[in-house]
Amino acid sequence: MLDSAIKEQLRTIFAALEANYTFDITVSPQHESRTELLELLNDVASCSEKLSCRINEGKGLEFTLLKGEHRTGITFRAVPNGHEFSSLLLAILNTDGKGKNFPDEGICNRVKSLKGPVRLTTYVSLTCTNCPDVVQALNAMTTLNGQIQHQTVDGAINQAEVEALKIQGVPSVFADGKLIHVGRGDFGELLAKLEEQYGTETNSAETSIKKYDVIVAGGGPAGSAAAIYSARKGLNVAVIAERIGGQVKETVGIENLISVPSTTGSQLADNLKTHMSQYPIDLLEHRQIEKIELDGKDKVLTAKGGERFSAPAVIVATGASWRKLNVPGEAEYIGRGVAFCPHCDGPFYKGKQVAVVGGGNSGIEAAIDLAGICSKVTVLEFMDELKADQVLQEKLKSLPNVEVLVHSQTTEVVGNGDKVTGIRVKDRKTEEERVISLDGIFVQIGLVANSGIFRDVVEVNRPGEIVIDAHCRTNVPGIYAAGDVSTVPYKQIIIAMGEGAKAALAAFEDRMRGEI
């Protein structure tokens, strides 16, 4: 199954393994994926003397990773190829205390403090680009806390189970049978939900305040640029972010970043992290800022878990998030027919009818992608015409299974209690309402600024964007804002990068003048 080049790479990756590991496999002789699973795991095991396979006859298909003869708590009810192949490799490396996906000590201590036992199950699709992030985060937690168990389940080969649980979005994470998470998620977000569900033994956060010259809130293009420009001025800089890359990580293809003809959101996020790592910047990832306080010229930020950070200059670059419809039924059916990522959840609607709400670039791109999977796609646009680029509109017109309805206002998500069955739409010209029967709704109506806790400190406009001047200064000395969270027009990656640089230069200028 694995070609010689991949096997050679695996030999290098596994060369430093210290313990012995066994794939403890249980699989039915009649299972349709038996041969595929055994070929994959035998090929992986052949790349190191530290790896082996043990095959047991039984029902279904699963394997558990053993360290020596002890269960690690990591189980796959899947053939982890495709996007999940890296999850298999990292499970081995993490169990051996290796791998670059471990968070810093502060976050690791929070994981170790979780009360157990914690039994997690994540349902995935092997075509989902967001699923590996969730799987790898939860597997890493399993290696940090012996009371955590995690199994990864491929919904495609466990369809009866998926249907019984009424799962319509991935990744779907269940904690002791309770659904706690659906869709994209990072280490910090998942940890926060587990802390809420299970509680913690002790408060592992440090009580002292860590002091910096500049704190950047947010790790996307704007935050990364701000951190790099500040560090190049010789300042002591920290980046506090839920995830490096921010909203960029949800973008599959990027073709308008000047001088880079083509890249992906994931690759760009990796490049941002690599670039920042070239400087003495404290990357404090997987943290959610819960409070900001003004203490003279200092600004004190408190993160979830109790950690506190202080600096005279704070650059807010927290970006924006998907905007929701905020209509009856939407919240109830998220993950059960209401989705926000066509690349992740689109495969669940193969041969089915769906709607895309939003006629901008993201909405039309989603409709084009879904048209290749679904039997019919209905695009609902609030305004009297689509707002997407003309080249996208022309492509959309060429697709026979797409219908466009303009001046259409979504008023309700309709369901039967288990899943979405339709969407109620009002014609804004005639005021006539009707219900369109369908199986799924993809919401693509833009972004809302993540200004959150900062709204009580700095001036924001009606949509919640932080008001800035031409130098990214807010109305509070020492607080700056850059990128999608601010009032800067045109929410684009390249613009956010420039704004981050401007904010850093403005902060440095104010520092030199003694204003902060």
mmCIF file of C-alpha atoms in Angstrom, residues 128-388:
data_model
loop_
_atom_site.group_PDB
_atom_site.id
_atom_site.type_symbol
_atom_site.label_atom_id
_atom_site.label_comp_id
_atom_site.label_asym_id
_atom_site.label_seq_id
_atom_site.Cartn_x
_atom_site.Cartn_y
_atom_site.Cartn_z
ATOM 1 C CA CYS A 128 -12.223 16.197 5.879
ATOM 2 C CA THR A 129 -9.319 18.636 6.165
ATOM 3 C CA ASN A 130 -10.359 19.791 9.664
ATOM 4 C CA CYS A 131 -10.787 16.347 11.234
ATOM 5 C CA PRO A 132 -7.043 15.597 11.686
ATOM 6 C CA ASP A 133 -6.555 18.709 13.838
ATOM 7 C CA VAL A 134 -9.220 17.489 16.271
ATOM 8 C CA VAL A 135 -8.084 13.856 16.229
ATOM 9 C CA GLN A 136 -4.438 14.777 16.782
ATOM 10 C CA ALA A 137 -5.246 17.194 19.591
ATOM 11 C CA LEU A 138 -7.323 14.621 21.484
ATOM 12 C CA ASN A 139 -4.759 11.869 20.909
ATOM 13 C CA ALA A 140 -2.055 14.164 22.289
ATOM 14 C CA MET A 141 -4.208 14.814 25.357
ATOM 15 C CA THR A 142 -4.504 11.050 25.831
ATOM 16 C CA THR A 143 -0.715 10.761 26.076
ATOM 17 C CA LEU A 144 -0.592 13.575 28.671
ATOM 18 C CA ASN A 145 -3.320 12.277 30.969
ATOM 19 C CA GLY A 146 -3.672 8.541 31.602
ATOM 20 C CA GLN A 147 -7.357 8.930 32.478
ATOM 21 C CA ILE A 148 -8.261 10.023 28.937
ATOM 22 C CA GLN A 149 -9.258 7.479 26.269
ATOM 23 C CA HIS A 150 -9.919 8.466 22.668
ATOM 24 C CA GLN A 151 -11.183 6.504 19.710
ATOM 25 C CA THR A 152 -11.375 7.779 16.146
ATOM 26 C CA VAL A 153 -14.266 6.421 14.080
ATOM 27 C CA ASP A 154 -14.553 6.610 10.287
ATOM 28 C CA GLY A 155 -18.195 7.389 9.612
ATOM 29 C CA ALA A 156 -18.026 5.865 6.128
ATOM 30 C CA ILE A 157 -17.432 2.325 7.437
ATOM 31 C CA ASN A 158 -19.656 2.750 10.501
ATOM 32 C CA GLN A 159 -22.692 4.202 8.760
ATOM 33 C CA ALA A 160 -25.318 2.516 10.936
ATOM 34 C CA GLU A 161 -23.734 4.048 14.018
ATOM 35 C CA VAL A 162 -23.549 7.484 12.385
ATOM 36 C CA GLU A 163 -27.207 7.316 11.398
ATOM 37 C CA ALA A 164 -28.250 6.177 14.873
ATOM 38 C CA LEU A 165 -26.448 9.161 16.386
ATOM 39 C CA LYS A 166 -27.904 11.461 13.689
ATOM 40 C CA ILE A 167 -24.458 12.811 12.784
ATOM 41 C CA GLN A 168 -24.409 15.144 9.793
ATOM 42 C CA GLY A 169 -21.190 17.046 10.362
ATOM 43 C CA VAL A 170 -17.595 16.148 11.102
ATOM 44 C CA PRO A 171 -15.590 16.021 13.169
ATOM 45 C CA SER A 172 -18.190 15.182 15.846
ATOM 46 C CA VAL A 173 -16.736 14.637 19.319
ATOM 47 C CA PHE A 174 -18.653 12.737 21.992
ATOM 48 C CA ALA A 175 -17.556 12.788 25.639
ATOM 49 C CA ASP A 176 -18.984 9.771 27.488
ATOM 50 C CA GLY A 177 -21.855 9.715 25.010
ATOM 51 C CA LYS A 178 -22.559 13.461 25.036
ATOM 52 C CA LEU A 179 -21.942 15.501 21.884
ATOM 53 C CA ILE A 180 -19.617 18.341 22.911
ATOM 54 C CA HIS A 181 -18.109 19.520 19.648
ATOM 55 C CA VAL A 182 -18.843 19.599 15.911
ATOM 56 C CA GLY A 183 -16.608 20.995 13.179
ATOM 57 C CA ARG A 184 -13.248 22.700 13.161
ATOM 58 C CA GLY A 185 -11.555 22.933 16.524
ATOM 59 C CA ASP A 186 -8.118 23.539 17.957
ATOM 60 C CA PHE A 187 -6.353 22.189 21.030
ATOM 61 C CA GLY A 188 -7.351 25.078 23.285
ATOM 62 C CA GLU A 189 -11.011 25.085 22.262
ATOM 63 C CA LEU A 190 -11.315 21.336 22.817
ATOM 64 C CA LEU A 191 -9.513 21.537 26.144
ATOM 65 C CA ALA A 192 -11.860 24.282 27.337
ATOM 66 C CA LYS A 193 -14.880 22.104 26.514
ATOM 67 C CA LEU A 194 -13.386 19.144 28.365
ATOM 68 C CA GLU A 195 -12.662 21.338 31.377
ATOM 69 C CA GLU A 196 -16.284 22.468 31.359
ATOM 70 C CA GLN A 197 -17.524 18.887 31.031
ATOM 71 C CA TYR A 198 -15.259 17.155 33.541
ATOM 72 C CA GLY A 199 -13.680 19.847 35.710
ATOM 73 C CA THR A 200 -10.080 20.033 36.896
ATOM 74 C CA GLU A 201 -8.259 18.712 39.935
ATOM 75 C CA THR A 202 -6.316 21.893 40.594
ATOM 76 C CA ASN A 203 -5.742 25.299 39.026
ATOM 77 C CA SER A 204 -2.420 24.740 37.300
ATOM 78 C CA ALA A 205 -2.083 28.280 35.961
ATOM 79 C CA GLU A 206 0.694 30.451 37.305
ATOM 80 C CA THR A 207 -0.463 33.298 39.549
ATOM 81 C CA SER A 208 2.353 35.682 38.627
ATOM 82 C CA ILE A 209 2.007 38.116 35.745
ATOM 83 C CA LYS A 210 4.311 37.628 32.774
ATOM 84 C CA LYS A 211 5.525 41.008 31.532
ATOM 85 C CA TYR A 212 6.316 41.949 27.925
ATOM 86 C CA ASP A 213 6.971 45.072 25.889
ATOM 87 C CA VAL A 214 4.290 44.146 23.338
ATOM 88 C CA ILE A 215 1.487 41.607 23.485
ATOM 89 C CA VAL A 216 -0.194 40.602 20.232
ATOM 90 C CA ALA A 217 -3.674 39.141 20.670
ATOM 91 C CA GLY A 218 -4.245 36.833 17.711
ATOM 92 C CA GLY A 219 -2.004 34.717 15.513
ATOM 93 C CA GLY A 220 -3.362 35.215 11.995
ATOM 94 C CA PRO A 221 -1.727 37.224 9.192
ATOM 95 C CA ALA A 222 -2.160 40.547 11.019
ATOM 96 C CA GLY A 223 -0.954 39.230 14.360
ATOM 97 C CA SER A 224 2.006 37.423 12.843
ATOM 98 C CA ALA A 225 3.148 40.539 10.970
ATOM 99 C CA ALA A 226 2.758 42.655 14.106
ATOM 100 C CA ALA A 227 4.805 40.203 16.167
ATOM 101 C CA ILE A 228 7.605 39.945 13.620
ATOM 102 C CA TYR A 229 7.879 43.712 13.132
ATOM 103 C CA SER A 230 7.893 44.249 16.906
ATOM 104 C CA ALA A 231 10.522 41.574 17.488
ATOM 105 C CA ARG A 232 12.735 43.072 14.797
ATOM 106 C CA LYS A 233 12.760 46.264 16.849
ATOM 107 C CA GLY A 234 14.348 44.319 19.690
ATOM 108 C CA LEU A 235 11.224 44.267 21.843
ATOM 109 C CA ASN A 236 10.090 41.463 24.146
ATOM 110 C CA VAL A 237 7.022 40.098 22.356
ATOM 111 C CA ALA A 238 4.314 37.534 23.110
ATOM 112 C CA VAL A 239 1.591 36.259 20.806
ATOM 113 C CA ILE A 240 -1.506 35.015 22.629
ATOM 114 C CA ALA A 241 -3.769 33.132 20.241
ATOM 115 C CA GLU A 242 -6.280 30.329 20.083
ATOM 116 C CA ARG A 243 -4.408 29.055 17.031
ATOM 117 C CA ILE A 244 -1.642 30.331 14.801
ATOM 118 C CA GLY A 245 -3.076 31.089 11.395
ATOM 119 C CA GLY A 246 -6.522 32.042 12.613
ATOM 120 C CA GLN A 247 -9.283 32.155 10.016
ATOM 121 C CA VAL A 248 -6.695 31.525 7.284
ATOM 122 C CA LYS A 249 -6.602 27.837 8.235
ATOM 123 C CA GLU A 250 -10.164 27.447 6.922
ATOM 124 C CA THR A 251 -9.166 28.611 3.429
ATOM 125 C CA VAL A 252 -8.334 25.749 1.100
ATOM 126 C CA GLY A 253 -6.838 27.639 -1.847
ATOM 127 C CA ILE A 254 -5.099 31.041 -1.843
ATOM 128 C CA GLU A 255 -4.113 32.527 -5.202
ATOM 129 C CA ASN A 256 -4.063 36.281 -4.517
ATOM 130 C CA LEU A 257 -1.188 36.574 -2.051
ATOM 131 C CA ILE A 258 1.164 38.616 -4.186
ATOM 132 C CA SER A 259 4.445 36.856 -5.107
ATOM 133 C CA VAL A 260 2.989 33.507 -3.996
ATOM 134 C CA PRO A 261 1.053 32.205 -7.030
ATOM 135 C CA SER A 262 -0.683 29.435 -5.102
ATOM 136 C CA THR A 263 -0.782 28.130 -1.547
ATOM 137 C CA THR A 264 -3.247 26.741 0.980
ATOM 138 C CA GLY A 265 -4.506 28.153 4.238
ATOM 139 C CA SER A 266 -2.882 25.354 6.188
ATOM 140 C CA GLN A 267 0.469 25.878 4.489
ATOM 141 C CA LEU A 268 0.323 29.636 5.003
ATOM 142 C CA ALA A 269 -0.459 29.125 8.697
ATOM 143 C CA ASP A 270 2.551 26.828 8.984
ATOM 144 C CA ASN A 271 4.705 29.418 7.233
ATOM 145 C CA LEU A 272 3.520 32.161 9.598
ATOM 146 C CA LYS A 273 4.479 30.023 12.587
ATOM 147 C CA THR A 274 7.840 29.127 11.045
ATOM 148 C CA HIS A 275 8.595 32.794 10.343
ATOM 149 C CA MET A 276 7.735 33.884 13.878
ATOM 150 C CA SER A 277 9.859 31.059 15.235
ATOM 151 C CA GLN A 278 12.904 32.724 13.700
ATOM 152 C CA TYR A 279 12.609 35.445 16.353
ATOM 153 C CA PRO A 280 12.545 35.351 20.185
ATOM 154 C CA ILE A 281 8.754 35.587 20.244
ATOM 155 C CA ASP A 282 6.774 33.723 22.915
ATOM 156 C CA LEU A 283 4.074 31.868 20.958
ATOM 157 C CA LEU A 284 1.363 31.242 23.539
ATOM 158 C CA GLU A 285 -1.079 29.221 21.459
ATOM 159 C CA HIS A 286 -4.346 27.485 22.488
ATOM 160 C CA ARG A 287 -5.340 30.343 24.789
ATOM 161 C CA GLN A 288 -8.549 32.327 24.914
ATOM 162 C CA ILE A 289 -8.304 35.820 26.358
ATOM 163 C CA GLU A 290 -11.149 36.373 28.820
ATOM 164 C CA LYS A 291 -10.400 39.800 30.280
ATOM 165 C CA ILE A 292 -8.394 42.975 29.686
ATOM 166 C CA GLU A 293 -7.700 45.498 32.449
ATOM 167 C CA LEU A 294 -5.939 48.850 32.404
ATOM 168 C CA ASP A 295 -3.322 49.324 35.132
ATOM 169 C CA GLY A 296 -1.814 52.749 34.559
ATOM 170 C CA LYS A 297 0.021 52.499 31.246
ATOM 171 C CA ASP A 298 0.043 48.698 31.446
ATOM 172 C CA LYS A 299 -2.617 46.477 29.951
ATOM 173 C CA VAL A 300 -3.230 43.188 31.807
ATOM 174 C CA LEU A 301 -4.693 40.266 29.856
ATOM 175 C CA THR A 302 -6.144 37.212 31.583
ATOM 176 C CA ALA A 303 -6.467 33.957 29.642
ATOM 177 C CA LYS A 304 -8.846 31.079 30.320
ATOM 178 C CA GLY A 305 -7.244 28.974 33.013
ATOM 179 C CA GLY A 306 -6.018 31.987 34.964
ATOM 180 C CA GLU A 307 -2.731 32.910 33.253
ATOM 181 C CA ARG A 308 -2.047 36.679 33.280
ATOM 182 C CA PHE A 309 0.096 38.771 30.946
ATOM 183 C CA SER A 310 1.015 42.461 31.011
ATOM 184 C CA ALA A 311 2.478 44.979 28.536
ATOM 185 C CA PRO A 312 2.280 48.731 27.856
ATOM 186 C CA ALA A 313 1.348 47.961 24.222
ATOM 187 C CA VAL A 314 -1.352 45.532 23.082
ATOM 188 C CA ILE A 315 -2.071 44.907 19.408
ATOM 189 C CA VAL A 316 -5.507 43.357 18.901
ATOM 190 C CA ALA A 317 -5.466 41.122 15.819
ATOM 191 C CA THR A 318 -8.137 38.595 16.749
ATOM 192 C CA GLY A 319 -9.682 38.493 13.280
ATOM 193 C CA ALA A 320 -13.249 37.477 12.542
ATOM 194 C CA SER A 321 -15.503 34.411 12.606
ATOM 195 C CA TRP A 322 -18.237 32.974 10.408
ATOM 196 C CA ARG A 323 -21.415 35.007 10.711
ATOM 197 C CA LYS A 324 -24.543 33.025 11.612
ATOM 198 C CA LEU A 325 -28.065 33.520 10.308
ATOM 199 C CA ASN A 326 -29.524 33.933 13.818
ATOM 200 C CA VAL A 327 -32.900 32.565 12.769
ATOM 201 C CA PRO A 328 -35.082 29.972 14.526
ATOM 202 C CA GLY A 329 -33.773 26.429 14.115
ATOM 203 C CA GLU A 330 -30.207 27.329 13.136
ATOM 204 C CA ALA A 331 -28.524 26.672 16.485
ATOM 205 C CA GLU A 332 -30.605 23.545 17.065
ATOM 206 C CA TYR A 333 -29.501 21.936 13.802
ATOM 207 C CA ILE A 334 -25.809 22.869 13.649
ATOM 208 C CA GLY A 335 -24.090 19.584 12.861
ATOM 209 C CA ARG A 336 -27.433 18.038 11.895
ATOM 210 C CA GLY A 337 -27.943 19.754 8.564
ATOM 211 C CA VAL A 338 -26.609 23.275 9.209
ATOM 212 C CA ALA A 339 -22.942 23.541 8.239
ATOM 213 C CA PHE A 340 -20.332 26.215 7.588
ATOM 214 C CA CYS A 341 -17.553 24.288 5.804
ATOM 215 C CA PRO A 342 -18.466 22.726 2.425
ATOM 216 C CA HIS A 343 -15.077 21.031 2.143
ATOM 217 C CA CYS A 344 -15.536 19.158 5.419
ATOM 218 C CA ASP A 345 -19.241 18.409 5.493
ATOM 219 C CA GLY A 346 -20.025 18.358 1.767
ATOM 220 C CA PRO A 347 -19.403 14.583 1.406
ATOM 221 C CA PHE A 348 -22.296 13.891 3.818
ATOM 222 C CA TYR A 349 -24.666 15.335 1.238
ATOM 223 C CA LYS A 350 -23.644 13.322 -1.790
ATOM 224 C CA GLY A 351 -26.672 12.961 -4.058
ATOM 225 C CA LYS A 352 -28.792 15.184 -1.787
ATOM 226 C CA GLN A 353 -30.302 18.648 -2.097
ATOM 227 C CA VAL A 354 -28.706 21.568 -0.264
ATOM 228 C CA ALA A 355 -28.887 25.348 -0.032
ATOM 229 C CA VAL A 356 -26.035 27.809 0.164
ATOM 230 C CA VAL A 357 -26.989 31.035 1.942
ATOM 231 C CA GLY A 358 -24.860 33.883 0.623
ATOM 232 C CA GLY A 359 -23.970 35.150 -2.833
ATOM 233 C CA GLY A 360 -20.496 36.507 -2.196
ATOM 234 C CA ASN A 361 -17.249 34.837 -3.243
ATOM 235 C CA SER A 362 -17.296 32.294 -0.429
ATOM 236 C CA GLY A 363 -20.929 31.383 -1.097
ATOM 237 C CA ILE A 364 -20.510 30.940 -4.842
ATOM 238 C CA GLU A 365 -17.276 28.988 -4.394
ATOM 239 C CA ALA A 366 -19.131 26.714 -1.971
ATOM 240 C CA ALA A 367 -22.011 26.279 -4.428
ATOM 241 C CA ILE A 368 -19.613 25.351 -7.246
ATOM 242 C CA ASP A 369 -17.888 22.759 -5.051
ATOM 243 C CA LEU A 370 -21.153 21.292 -3.786
ATOM 244 C CA ALA A 371 -22.622 21.073 -7.300
ATOM 245 C CA GLY A 372 -20.122 18.319 -8.035
ATOM 246 C CA ILE A 373 -21.396 16.291 -5.069
ATOM 247 C CA CYS A 374 -25.068 17.126 -4.542
ATOM 248 C CA SER A 375 -28.068 16.471 -6.767
ATOM 249 C CA LYS A 376 -29.165 20.104 -6.496
ATOM 250 C CA VAL A 377 -27.776 23.311 -5.004
ATOM 251 C CA THR A 378 -29.951 26.360 -4.333
ATOM 252 C CA VAL A 379 -28.140 29.648 -3.771
ATOM 253 C CA LEU A 380 -30.033 32.172 -1.624
ATOM 254 C CA GLU A 381 -28.913 35.800 -1.852
ATOM 255 C CA PHE A 382 -30.474 38.553 0.274
ATOM 256 C CA MET A 383 -29.681 41.362 -2.167
ATOM 257 C CA ASP A 384 -31.049 41.783 -5.696
ATOM 258 C CA GLU A 385 -27.939 40.380 -7.345
ATOM 259 C CA LEU A 386 -24.981 38.177 -6.536
ATOM 260 C CA LYS A 387 -21.916 39.887 -5.093
ATOM 261 C CA ALA A 388 -19.301 37.334 -6.158
#
